[in-house]
Short mmCIF file of C-alpha atoms in Angstrom, two decimals:
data_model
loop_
_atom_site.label_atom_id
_atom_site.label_comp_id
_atom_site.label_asym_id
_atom_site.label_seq_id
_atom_site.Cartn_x
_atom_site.Cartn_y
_atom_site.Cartn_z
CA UNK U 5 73.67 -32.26 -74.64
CA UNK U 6 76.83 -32.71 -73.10
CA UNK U 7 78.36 -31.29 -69.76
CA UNK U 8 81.97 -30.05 -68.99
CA UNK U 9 82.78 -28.91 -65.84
CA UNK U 10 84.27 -25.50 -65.99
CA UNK U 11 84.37 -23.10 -62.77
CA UNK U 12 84.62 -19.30 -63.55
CA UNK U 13 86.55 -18.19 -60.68
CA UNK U 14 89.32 -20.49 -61.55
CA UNK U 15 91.59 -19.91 -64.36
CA UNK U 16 93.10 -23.03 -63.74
CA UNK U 17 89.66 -24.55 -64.37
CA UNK U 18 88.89 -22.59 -67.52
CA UNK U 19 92.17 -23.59 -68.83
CA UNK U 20 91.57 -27.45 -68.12
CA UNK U 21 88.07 -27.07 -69.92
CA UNK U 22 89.19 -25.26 -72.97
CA UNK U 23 91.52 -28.66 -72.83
CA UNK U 24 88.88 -30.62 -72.94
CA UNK U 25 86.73 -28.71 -75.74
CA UNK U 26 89.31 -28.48 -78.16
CA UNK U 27 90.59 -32.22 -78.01
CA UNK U 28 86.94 -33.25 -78.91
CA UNK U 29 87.47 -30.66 -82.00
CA UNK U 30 84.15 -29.50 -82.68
CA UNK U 31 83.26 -26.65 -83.98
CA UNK U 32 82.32 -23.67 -81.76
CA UNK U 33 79.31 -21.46 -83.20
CA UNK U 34 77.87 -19.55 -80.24
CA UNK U 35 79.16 -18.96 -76.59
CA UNK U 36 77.43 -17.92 -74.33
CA UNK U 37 79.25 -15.59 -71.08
CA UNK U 38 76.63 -15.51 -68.44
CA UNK U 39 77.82 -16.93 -65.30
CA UNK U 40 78.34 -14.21 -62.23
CA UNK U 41 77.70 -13.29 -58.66
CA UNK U 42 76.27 -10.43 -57.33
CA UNK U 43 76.43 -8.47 -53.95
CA UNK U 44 78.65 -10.85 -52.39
CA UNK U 45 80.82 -10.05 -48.97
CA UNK U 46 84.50 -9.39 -49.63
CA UNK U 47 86.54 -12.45 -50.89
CA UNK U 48 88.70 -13.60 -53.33
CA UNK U 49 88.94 -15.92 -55.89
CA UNK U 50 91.08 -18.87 -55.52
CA UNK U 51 94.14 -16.50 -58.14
CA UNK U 52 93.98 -13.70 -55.53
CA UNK U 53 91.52 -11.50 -57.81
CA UNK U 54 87.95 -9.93 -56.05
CA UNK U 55 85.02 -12.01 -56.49
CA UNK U 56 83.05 -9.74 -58.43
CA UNK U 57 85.68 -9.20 -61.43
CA UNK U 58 87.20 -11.86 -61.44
CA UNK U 59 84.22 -14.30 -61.90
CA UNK U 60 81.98 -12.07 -63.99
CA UNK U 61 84.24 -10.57 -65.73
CA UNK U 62 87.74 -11.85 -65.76
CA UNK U 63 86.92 -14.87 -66.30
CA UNK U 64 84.49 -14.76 -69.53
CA UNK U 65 87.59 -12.73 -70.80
CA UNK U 66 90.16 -15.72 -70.33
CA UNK U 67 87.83 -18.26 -71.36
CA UNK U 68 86.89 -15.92 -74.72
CA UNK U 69 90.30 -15.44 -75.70
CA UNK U 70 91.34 -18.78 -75.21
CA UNK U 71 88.56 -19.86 -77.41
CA UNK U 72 88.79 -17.40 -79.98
CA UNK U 73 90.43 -19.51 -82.79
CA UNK U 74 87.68 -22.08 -82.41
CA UNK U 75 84.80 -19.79 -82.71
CA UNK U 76 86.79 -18.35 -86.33
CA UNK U 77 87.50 -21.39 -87.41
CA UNK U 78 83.41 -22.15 -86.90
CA UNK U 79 82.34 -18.51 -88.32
CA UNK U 80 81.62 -18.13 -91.82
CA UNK U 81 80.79 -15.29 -94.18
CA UNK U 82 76.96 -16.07 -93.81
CA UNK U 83 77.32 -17.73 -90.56
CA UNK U 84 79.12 -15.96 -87.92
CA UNK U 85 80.09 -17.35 -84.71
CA UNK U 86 78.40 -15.20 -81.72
CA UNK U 87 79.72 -14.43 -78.84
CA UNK U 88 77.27 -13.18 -76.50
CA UNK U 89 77.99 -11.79 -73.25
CA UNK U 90 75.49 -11.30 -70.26
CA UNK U 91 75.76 -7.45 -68.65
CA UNK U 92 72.95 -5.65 -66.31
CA UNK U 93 71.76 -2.35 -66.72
CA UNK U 94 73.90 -1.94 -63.09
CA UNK U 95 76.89 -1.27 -65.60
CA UNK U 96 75.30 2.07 -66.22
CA UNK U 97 75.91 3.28 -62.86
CA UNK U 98 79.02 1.30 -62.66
CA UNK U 99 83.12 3.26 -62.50
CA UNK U 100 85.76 1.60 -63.91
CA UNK U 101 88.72 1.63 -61.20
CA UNK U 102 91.91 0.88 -63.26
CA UNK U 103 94.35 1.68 -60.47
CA UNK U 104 92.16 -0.13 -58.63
CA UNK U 105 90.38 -3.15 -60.39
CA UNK U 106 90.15 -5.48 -57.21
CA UNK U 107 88.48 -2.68 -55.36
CA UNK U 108 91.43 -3.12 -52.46
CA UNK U 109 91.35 0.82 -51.19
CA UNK U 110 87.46 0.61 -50.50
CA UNK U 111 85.04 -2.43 -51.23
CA UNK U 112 81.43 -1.93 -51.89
CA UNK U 113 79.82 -4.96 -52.90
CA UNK U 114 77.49 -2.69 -55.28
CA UNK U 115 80.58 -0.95 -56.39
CA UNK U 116 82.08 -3.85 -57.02
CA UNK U 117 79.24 -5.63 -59.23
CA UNK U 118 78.61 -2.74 -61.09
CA UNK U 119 81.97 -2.10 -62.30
CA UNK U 120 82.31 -6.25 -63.32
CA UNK U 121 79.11 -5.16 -65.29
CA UNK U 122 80.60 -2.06 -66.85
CA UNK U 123 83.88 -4.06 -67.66
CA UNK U 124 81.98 -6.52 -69.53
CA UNK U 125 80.32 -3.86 -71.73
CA UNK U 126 83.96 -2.53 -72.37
CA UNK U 127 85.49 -5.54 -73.55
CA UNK U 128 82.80 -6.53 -75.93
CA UNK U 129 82.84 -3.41 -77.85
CA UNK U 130 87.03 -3.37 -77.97
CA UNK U 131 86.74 -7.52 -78.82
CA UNK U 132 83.71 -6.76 -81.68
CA UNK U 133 86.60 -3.86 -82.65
CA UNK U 134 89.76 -6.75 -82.73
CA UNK U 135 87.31 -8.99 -84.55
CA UNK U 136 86.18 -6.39 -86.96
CA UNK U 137 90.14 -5.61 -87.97
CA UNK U 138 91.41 -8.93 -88.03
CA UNK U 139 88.31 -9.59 -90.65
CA UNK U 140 86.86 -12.51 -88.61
CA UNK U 141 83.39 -14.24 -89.31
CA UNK U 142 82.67 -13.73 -85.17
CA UNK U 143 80.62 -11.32 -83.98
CA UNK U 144 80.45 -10.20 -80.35
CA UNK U 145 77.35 -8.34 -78.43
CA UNK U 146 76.28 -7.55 -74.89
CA UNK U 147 72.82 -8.40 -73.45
CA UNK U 148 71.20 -6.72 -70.43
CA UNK U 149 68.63 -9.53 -69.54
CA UNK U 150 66.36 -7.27 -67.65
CA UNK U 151 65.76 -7.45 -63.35
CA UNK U 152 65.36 -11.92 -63.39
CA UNK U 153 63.71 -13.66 -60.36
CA UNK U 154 66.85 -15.84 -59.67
CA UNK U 155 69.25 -16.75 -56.82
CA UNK U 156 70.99 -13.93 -57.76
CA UNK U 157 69.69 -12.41 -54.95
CA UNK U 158 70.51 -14.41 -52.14
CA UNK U 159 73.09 -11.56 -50.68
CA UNK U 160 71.06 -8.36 -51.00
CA UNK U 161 69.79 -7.04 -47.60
CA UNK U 162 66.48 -9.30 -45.88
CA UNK U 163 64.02 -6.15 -46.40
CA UNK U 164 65.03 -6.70 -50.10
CA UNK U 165 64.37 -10.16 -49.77
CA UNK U 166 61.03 -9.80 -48.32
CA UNK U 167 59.99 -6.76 -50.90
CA UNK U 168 61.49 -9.37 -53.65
CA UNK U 169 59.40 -12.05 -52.70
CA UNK U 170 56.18 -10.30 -52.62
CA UNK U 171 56.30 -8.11 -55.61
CA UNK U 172 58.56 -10.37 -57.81
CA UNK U 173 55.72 -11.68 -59.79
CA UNK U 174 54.60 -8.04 -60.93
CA UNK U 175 57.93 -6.38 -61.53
CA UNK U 176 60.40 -9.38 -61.92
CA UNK U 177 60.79 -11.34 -65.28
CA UNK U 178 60.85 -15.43 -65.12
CA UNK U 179 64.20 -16.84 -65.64
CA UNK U 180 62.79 -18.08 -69.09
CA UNK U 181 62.05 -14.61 -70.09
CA UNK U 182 65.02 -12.94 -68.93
CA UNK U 183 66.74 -15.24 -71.27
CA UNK U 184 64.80 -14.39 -73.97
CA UNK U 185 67.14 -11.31 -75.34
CA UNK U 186 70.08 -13.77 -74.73
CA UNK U 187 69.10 -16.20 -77.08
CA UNK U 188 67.96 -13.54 -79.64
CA UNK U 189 71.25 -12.65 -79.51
CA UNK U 190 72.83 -15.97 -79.99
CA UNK U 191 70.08 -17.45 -82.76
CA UNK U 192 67.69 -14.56 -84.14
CA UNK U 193 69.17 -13.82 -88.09
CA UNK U 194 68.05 -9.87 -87.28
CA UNK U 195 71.48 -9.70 -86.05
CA UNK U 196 73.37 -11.88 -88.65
CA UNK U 197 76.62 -10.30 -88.82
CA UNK U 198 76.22 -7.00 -86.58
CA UNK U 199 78.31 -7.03 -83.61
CA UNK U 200 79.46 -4.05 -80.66
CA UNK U 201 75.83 -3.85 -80.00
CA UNK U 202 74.04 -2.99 -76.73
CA UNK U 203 70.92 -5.31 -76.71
CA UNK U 204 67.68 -5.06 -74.08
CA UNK U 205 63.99 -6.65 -74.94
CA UNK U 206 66.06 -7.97 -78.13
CA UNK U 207 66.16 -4.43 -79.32
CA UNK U 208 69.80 -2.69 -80.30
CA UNK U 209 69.86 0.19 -77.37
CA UNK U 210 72.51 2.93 -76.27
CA UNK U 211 74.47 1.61 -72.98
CA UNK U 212 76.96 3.89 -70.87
CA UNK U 213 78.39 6.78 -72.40
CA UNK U 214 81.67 5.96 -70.61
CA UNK U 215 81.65 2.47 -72.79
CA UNK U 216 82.37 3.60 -76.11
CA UNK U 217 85.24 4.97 -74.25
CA UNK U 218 87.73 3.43 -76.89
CA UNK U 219 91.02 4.60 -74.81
CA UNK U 220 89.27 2.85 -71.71
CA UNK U 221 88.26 -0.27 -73.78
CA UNK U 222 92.04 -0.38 -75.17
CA UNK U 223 93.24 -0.29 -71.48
CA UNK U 224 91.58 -2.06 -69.43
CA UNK U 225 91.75 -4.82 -72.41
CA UNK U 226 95.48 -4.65 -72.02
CA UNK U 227 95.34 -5.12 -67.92
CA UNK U 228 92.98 -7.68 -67.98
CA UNK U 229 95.86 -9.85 -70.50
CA UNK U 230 98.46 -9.17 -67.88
CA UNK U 231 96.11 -10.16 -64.48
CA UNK U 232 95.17 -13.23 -66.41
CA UNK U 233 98.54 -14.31 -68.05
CA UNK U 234 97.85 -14.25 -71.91
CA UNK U 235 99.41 -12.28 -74.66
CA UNK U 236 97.83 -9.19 -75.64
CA UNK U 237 98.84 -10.10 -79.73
CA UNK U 238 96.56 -13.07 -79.33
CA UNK U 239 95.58 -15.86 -77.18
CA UNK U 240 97.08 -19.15 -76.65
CA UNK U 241 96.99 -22.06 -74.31
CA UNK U 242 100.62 -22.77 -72.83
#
């Protein structure tokens, strides 16, 4: 196991780590997009963008796309690469604001988190659709790891806190298994070569009917390439 440092809510950061990957040239075979915030006051990242989107969502999109040749080059016809990208079932609940992506007009912190969610659901299917055209040995899926006793929930309200900590061992899952659907994702060969899927209790499941929006996928695909400076052709490190 080795460590690089990469922060999320810098795209200067994910930039210098993608750096750093590439010069060791390995191969890439599964990456994992689960990093994220939840319920956290108003603030920005350190690029100007809200919290929220752009930590969990804008940047697992930079850091895909700038990985994306790696993870074909590493895919093969028997062996795809996997991307696999960590939702919530929040996204179902969650509006997509595209005049309005950093939630500047009116901030909700649940708002907020539940549209990063939705976003992330969004640019899975359009990237599984991209990979599917350009006839690459990647596949890309979205996991909804279930309600996770974690510090995720250091923000919500103390009442939550205190209902949290005593019923969290009857209606919370450990940390070990809310990862379990994650890593069925990235390993299990039930899902050799089947990407655009919805997974939850590593079972294929319907998410948002607003998701397989493929005009809304196709747009907010296109904004997200201008907010974080890459081409919208394809994906390159300056």
């Amino acid at each position: 196991v080795e460590f690089l440092y990469c922060d999320l809510a810098s795209m200067k950061s994910i930039r210098q780590f993608v750096r750093q990957f590439r010069a060791k040239n390995c191969p890439l075979h599964v990456l994992v997009n689960n990093a994220g915030v939840m319920l956290v006051p108003e603030r920005k990242t350190e690029d100007g963008f809200e919290e929220h989107f752009g930590l969990n969502y804008l940047g697992h999109f930079l850091l895909t796309n700038l990985l994306l040749d790696t993870l074909k080059q590493s895919g093969t016809h028997s062996h795809n690469a996997r991307i696999v990208t960590v939702s919530s079932a929040t996204h179902y609940v969650g509006k997509l604001h595209l005049n309005d992506l950093q939630s500047r007009c009116s901030y909700s912190p649940h708002g907020a988190y539940a549209q990063s969610k939705l976003a992330l659901v969004l640019f899975t299917y359009r990237l599984q659709h991209l990979l599917t055209a350009n006839g690459s040995h990647v596949t890309a899926n979205v996991v909804d790891p279930g309600v996770v006793n974690t510090e995720l929930y250091k923000h919500v309200f103390w009442v939550v806190k205190v209902v949290k900590w005593m019923t969290a061992w009857l209606f919370f899952k450990t940390p070990e298994e809310g990862a379990s659907t994650t890593i069925y994702a990235a390993v299990s060969s039930e899902v050799e070569g089947a990407g655009g899927c919805y997974l939850y209790n590593e079972e294929r499941t319907k998410s948002a009917d607003i998701a397989y929006d493929e005009e809304l996928q196709r747009r907010l695909w296109t904004e997200s390439c201008k907010m974080v400076g890459i081409s919208d052709e394809g994906s390159r490190l300056p």
